Amino acid sequence: MPDFDTDVLVVGTGPAGSAAALALATYGVRVHMVSKWNWLANTPRAHITNQRTVEVLRDLGVEDEAAKYATPWELMGDTLFATSLAGDEVARVRTWGTGDDRVGDYTVGSPCGLLDIPQLYMEPVLFKNAAERGATFSFNTEYLSHVQDESGLTATLRERLTGREYTIRAQYLIGADGARSTVADEIGLKIEGEMARAATAYVLFKADLSRYVGHRPSILHWIMTPSANFGEIGMGLLRAIRPWDTWIAGWGYNMADGEPSFDTEMVTAKVRALVGDPDLDIEIQSTSTWQVNQACAATYSVGRAFCAGDAVHRHPPSSGLGSNTSIQDSFNLAWKLAYVVKGFADPALLESYSSERQPVGEQIVARANQSRVDYGPLNACFRTEGEADPVAAGLAKLRDPGPAGVAVREALAKAVELKNFEFNAQGVELNQRYSSDAVVPDPAAGTEEFARDPQLYLQATTRPGAKLPHAWLVDERGIRVSTLDVTGKGQFSLLTGLGGRAWEKAVAALDLPFLSAIVVGTKGVEDPYCAWQKVRETHEAGAVLVRPDGYVAWRQTAAVWDEHEALNQLQAALSSVLGVDLDETPKRGSADTATIFEEQGVELEHATVH
Ligand SMILES: Cc1cc2nc3c(=O)[nH]c(=O)nc-3n(C[C@H](O)[C@H](O)[C@H](O)COP(=O)(O)OP(=O)(O)OC[C@H]3O[C@@H](n4cnc5c(N)ncnc54)[C@H](O)[C@@H]3O)c2cc1C
């Protein structure tokens, strides 16, 4: 085996890079992170942490720590559309699944709620835990280039403090280096779409606004006011960073006019207008601009180099999908790299990363941009263009007791409904269906029909390629644990029922260090709510093979009672996913596997969020 300085070199310590390092270190892979800056994110950036990402944090054992820094779910979602925070309220939307009509879908769909964590708190949680689990790192270190060869790659790095250039040997490279990715450029990933199609100005400020929001808590409010009405959203934004004394004020600006002025007097006046308090004391902390992109890479990898996060998908913050998708990219990639590095899988498995995550990237780029366009119908209800004060004229029409007003109010209800695709899109967040060589299709399943809108509603299923459905089981202490808690953690799990003893024996016969049988109905994993029985879509003596990232790799819906048949089927499925002959794979307890996952000491989290 050639000598490597590290197994995986990760460029970037943002959500994608830190999450990749955390997962790899947890799985016992040597990983080295580099970032060209001297520390992690220093501004709030991404906040919305959706259920799937919280599930990933839970699997990696850092959910509780992340929650400490978050605005809790129940304070996230009473989003206003108003003339100012103190002014006329035109509409309110229950967002992020907090509404009475949606909260059940969210709690049924996942053991985790949403969290609102500013990126400057999220990154340290990921990064620090990665380092504690053995990941190494170099700040002030710029990645310059790499050369791949048959056994690995040599990357050239530059220490920015001294200018010294040096090389490092690794087996694989992850380019998690953000929207201006050097790695994506270098390996020639084709980024398709449009960059900088609009722009937004942001002001981070401190002011106690609790008197305006305490009775209708929400992390996001939209303000219709003449001083912040440019662009396709056409409204200013007030975004809580820390409830309720640290905020971002934002508004669109015309790029054709150059960079906007952040003159203190002008900014103060704008913030006061958004809040609707002419005497408000504010402390401006920083100002910035960002541009709206709509672009995605056609593929995510070339040879030994893989890109993740904003390096491959670039889109606006609407729908809150950026850091979520970045973390989830890395979670998809990390176990595959771990299995290849440990010799459990053929390197061909790594090709499934791009096949599985690229369609997700394309989908979320389109969704985030469409969420901006979807403000059009709302604006049409609030504003009457051509009038001296379009908002005042629009609101007068909206309040008109006559038939014209009735029509606008009906249009408003529809326009508000459309915003569910931005703010209550549980399906966008949880309904991914992977199709790749790392999934064995179920020939009997046919084409999936969605019972409800696939963007709005999660459809839980054990179809191969879908995320394992969440169902509450009960452990030996009588405490509720999710199906997600008893699977994952770097392992493949074969879920079966009490009737599935043939499968349990098949798993024992294979004796693989990364495969466990979870026999639901036995001590520790009982199903007293009959919850798993309702969602498993298989006979009790059938089986569902779950990958380390919580996605279904394969299933047998029919009962199998014969141990040999179960063994043959399981062996065929696993060999197909991993691309190896399992007879050649090291067995549990052998010297080669002594440092594998179970020794990483990551405890199952039994805490429930809701
Ligand atoms: C205003 C705003 C609000 C947002 N709100 C949300 C939200 O609510 N929810 C959400 O999910 N997303 C949101 N996002 C998006 C989110 O911030 C990004 O999607 C996320 O940061 C992408 O993570 P990343 O790890 O891919 O890249 P980045 O966070 O950009 O990290 C890139 C890393 O690469 C390093 N790097 C770059 N080049 C090199 C090099 N050559 N050598 C060494 N290191 C290098 C950098 O130092 C950095 O560590 C928002 C973004 C913005 C701008």
Short mmCIF file of C-alpha atoms in Angstrom, two decimals, residues 243-439:
data_model
loop_
_atom_site.label_atom_id
_atom_site.label_comp_id
_atom_site.label_asym_id
_atom_site.label_seq_id
_atom_site.Cartn_x
_atom_site.Cartn_y
_atom_site.Cartn_z
CA PRO A 243 -34.12 36.14 18.96
CA TRP A 244 -34.90 38.99 19.14
CA ASP A 245 -31.96 41.32 19.40
CA THR A 246 -29.74 40.53 16.41
CA TRP A 247 -31.15 40.87 12.92
CA ILE A 248 -30.40 41.16 9.24
CA ALA A 249 -32.17 43.75 7.13
CA GLY A 250 -32.10 43.01 3.41
CA TRP A 251 -33.30 44.52 0.16
CA GLY A 252 -32.75 44.00 -3.56
CA TYR A 253 -30.67 46.52 -5.48
CA ASN A 254 -30.07 47.23 -9.13
CA MET A 255 -26.66 45.84 -10.15
CA ALA A 256 -26.62 48.21 -13.13
CA ASP A 257 -26.18 51.06 -10.61
CA GLY A 258 -23.01 49.50 -9.14
CA GLU A 259 -22.49 48.54 -5.50
CA PRO A 260 -25.09 50.08 -3.15
CA SER A 261 -24.19 52.75 -0.62
CA PHE A 262 -24.07 51.68 3.01
CA ASP A 263 -23.94 55.22 4.34
CA THR A 264 -24.78 54.95 8.07
CA GLU A 265 -27.53 57.53 8.01
CA MET A 266 -29.20 55.96 4.97
CA VAL A 267 -28.92 52.42 6.40
CA THR A 268 -30.32 53.52 9.76
CA ALA A 269 -33.27 55.20 8.02
CA LYS A 270 -33.92 52.05 5.96
CA VAL A 271 -33.84 49.76 8.98
CA ARG A 272 -36.13 52.10 10.93
CA ALA A 273 -38.57 52.14 8.00
CA LEU A 274 -38.57 48.32 7.86
CA VAL A 275 -39.23 48.10 11.58
CA GLY A 276 -41.64 51.05 11.50
CA ASP A 277 -40.01 52.80 14.43
CA PRO A 278 -38.48 56.19 13.58
CA ASP A 279 -36.60 56.40 16.89
CA LEU A 280 -35.26 52.84 17.02
CA ASP A 281 -31.73 52.53 18.42
CA ILE A 282 -29.69 50.29 16.19
CA GLU A 283 -26.08 49.20 16.21
CA ILE A 284 -24.89 48.34 12.71
CA GLN A 285 -22.46 45.42 12.89
CA SER A 286 -21.61 44.77 9.26
CA THR A 287 -22.85 45.25 5.71
CA SER A 288 -22.51 43.01 2.66
CA THR A 289 -23.98 42.20 -0.71
CA TRP A 290 -24.62 38.85 -2.37
CA GLN A 291 -25.75 37.79 -5.80
CA VAL A 292 -28.46 35.45 -6.95
CA ASN A 293 -27.11 32.49 -8.92
CA GLN A 294 -28.95 29.76 -10.75
CA ALA A 295 -26.36 27.17 -11.72
CA CYS A 296 -25.50 23.53 -11.14
CA ALA A 297 -22.68 21.24 -12.25
CA ALA A 298 -23.62 18.55 -14.77
CA THR A 299 -21.49 16.01 -12.87
CA TYR A 300 -19.87 16.22 -9.45
CA SER A 301 -16.65 14.25 -9.80
CA VAL A 302 -13.71 13.34 -12.00
CA GLY A 303 -11.58 10.34 -11.02
CA ARG A 304 -10.38 10.79 -7.45
CA ALA A 305 -11.74 14.33 -7.04
CA PHE A 306 -15.28 15.00 -5.82
CA CYS A 307 -16.99 18.36 -5.37
CA ALA A 308 -19.70 19.07 -2.80
CA GLY A 309 -21.80 22.01 -1.65
CA ASP A 310 -21.82 25.42 -3.32
CA ALA A 311 -18.91 24.25 -5.47
CA VAL A 312 -21.50 22.37 -7.53
CA HIS A 313 -24.86 24.06 -6.82
CA ARG A 314 -25.30 27.81 -6.67
CA HIS A 315 -28.61 29.40 -5.80
CA PRO A 316 -30.20 32.03 -3.55
CA PRO A 317 -31.11 31.46 0.12
CA SER A 318 -34.88 31.27 -0.59
CA SER A 319 -36.18 27.91 0.68
CA GLY A 320 -33.11 27.64 2.93
CA LEU A 321 -31.54 24.78 1.01
CA GLY A 322 -27.88 25.80 0.64
CA SER A 323 -26.02 24.53 3.67
CA ASN A 324 -28.57 21.74 4.07
CA THR A 325 -27.82 20.34 0.64
CA SER A 326 -24.08 20.86 1.20
CA ILE A 327 -24.09 18.83 4.41
CA GLN A 328 -26.22 16.15 2.79
CA ASP A 329 -23.87 15.91 -0.23
CA SER A 330 -21.02 15.20 2.15
CA PHE A 331 -22.99 12.67 4.13
CA ASN A 332 -23.74 10.79 0.91
CA LEU A 333 -20.10 10.81 -0.15
CA ALA A 334 -18.40 10.10 3.19
CA TRP A 335 -19.54 6.52 3.77
CA LYS A 336 -18.73 5.60 0.19
CA LEU A 337 -15.18 6.93 0.55
CA ALA A 338 -14.86 5.17 3.91
CA TYR A 339 -15.94 1.83 2.44
CA VAL A 340 -13.56 2.14 -0.50
CA VAL A 341 -10.62 3.24 1.69
CA LYS A 342 -11.26 0.30 4.04
CA GLY A 343 -11.49 -2.16 1.15
CA PHE A 344 -15.19 -2.98 1.71
CA ALA A 345 -16.27 -1.58 -1.65
CA ASP A 346 -14.94 -1.26 -5.15
CA PRO A 347 -13.96 2.31 -6.14
CA ALA A 348 -16.79 2.13 -8.71
CA LEU A 349 -19.16 2.79 -5.76
CA LEU A 350 -17.89 6.37 -5.75
CA GLU A 351 -19.52 7.02 -9.12
CA SER A 352 -22.91 6.76 -7.44
CA TYR A 353 -22.16 10.02 -5.56
CA SER A 354 -22.63 12.12 -8.66
CA SER A 355 -25.55 10.01 -9.99
CA GLU A 356 -27.40 10.44 -6.69
CA ARG A 357 -26.60 14.00 -5.66
CA GLN A 358 -26.48 15.84 -8.99
CA PRO A 359 -30.24 15.53 -9.62
CA VAL A 360 -30.82 16.83 -6.07
CA GLY A 361 -28.58 19.83 -6.82
CA GLU A 362 -30.46 20.55 -10.02
CA GLN A 363 -33.79 20.30 -8.21
CA ILE A 364 -32.86 22.63 -5.35
CA VAL A 365 -31.29 25.24 -7.65
CA ALA A 366 -34.57 25.38 -9.57
CA ARG A 367 -36.64 25.39 -6.37
CA ALA A 368 -34.71 28.21 -4.66
CA ASN A 369 -34.92 30.43 -7.74
CA GLN A 370 -38.60 29.64 -8.32
CA SER A 371 -39.28 30.59 -4.69
CA ARG A 372 -38.13 34.13 -5.57
CA VAL A 373 -40.28 34.26 -8.70
CA ASP A 374 -43.27 33.11 -6.63
CA TYR A 375 -43.37 36.48 -4.84
CA GLY A 376 -44.89 37.90 -8.06
CA PRO A 377 -48.53 37.01 -7.28
CA LEU A 378 -48.19 38.44 -3.74
CA ASN A 379 -46.79 41.68 -5.07
CA ALA A 380 -49.68 41.88 -7.51
CA CYS A 381 -52.06 41.90 -4.52
CA PHE A 382 -50.12 44.44 -2.44
CA ARG A 383 -49.22 46.94 -5.12
CA THR A 384 -50.95 48.93 -7.81
CA GLU A 385 -48.19 49.91 -10.22
CA GLY A 386 -48.41 53.31 -11.87
CA GLU A 387 -49.72 55.00 -8.71
CA ALA A 388 -47.60 57.55 -6.83
CA ASP A 389 -47.48 55.20 -3.83
CA PRO A 390 -48.06 51.69 -5.31
CA VAL A 391 -48.22 49.98 -1.90
CA ALA A 392 -50.72 52.46 -0.40
CA ALA A 393 -52.88 52.18 -3.53
CA GLY A 394 -52.55 48.38 -3.51
CA LEU A 395 -53.53 48.13 0.14
CA ALA A 396 -56.51 50.42 -0.41
CA LYS A 397 -57.68 48.00 -3.11
CA LEU A 398 -57.05 45.04 -0.82
CA ARG A 399 -59.26 46.63 1.89
CA ASP A 400 -62.01 47.63 -0.55
CA PRO A 401 -65.29 46.09 0.70
CA GLY A 402 -66.65 45.92 -2.88
CA PRO A 403 -66.27 43.13 -5.46
CA ALA A 404 -62.83 44.39 -6.60
CA GLY A 405 -61.54 43.98 -3.04
CA VAL A 406 -63.08 40.52 -2.74
CA ALA A 407 -61.25 39.45 -5.91
CA VAL A 408 -57.92 40.77 -4.60
CA ARG A 409 -58.43 39.03 -1.27
CA GLU A 410 -59.15 35.76 -3.07
CA ALA A 411 -56.02 36.26 -5.16
CA LEU A 412 -54.07 36.98 -1.95
CA ALA A 413 -55.16 33.68 -0.41
CA LYS A 414 -53.88 31.85 -3.51
CA ALA A 415 -50.64 33.84 -3.55
CA VAL A 416 -50.03 32.99 0.11
CA GLU A 417 -50.78 29.34 -0.61
CA LEU A 418 -48.08 29.33 -3.30
CA LYS A 419 -45.49 30.30 -0.67
CA ASN A 420 -45.95 26.86 0.89
CA PHE A 421 -43.58 25.68 -1.83
CA GLU A 422 -40.90 27.83 -0.22
CA PHE A 423 -41.83 27.61 3.45
CA ASN A 424 -43.60 24.29 4.00
CA ALA A 425 -41.95 22.09 1.40
CA GLN A 426 -41.24 18.98 3.44
CA GLY A 427 -41.24 16.93 0.25
CA VAL A 428 -38.44 19.01 -1.30
CA GLU A 429 -36.42 18.35 1.83
CA LEU A 430 -37.13 14.65 2.39
CA ASN A 431 -38.47 13.05 -0.79
CA GLN A 432 -35.22 12.41 -2.64
CA ARG A 433 -35.18 9.18 -4.63
CA TYR A 434 -31.70 7.97 -5.54
CA SER A 435 -31.17 6.01 -8.71
CA SER A 436 -27.65 4.61 -9.11
CA ASP A 437 -25.56 1.47 -8.95
CA ALA A 438 -25.59 1.83 -5.15
CA VAL A 439 -29.31 1.02 -5.13
#
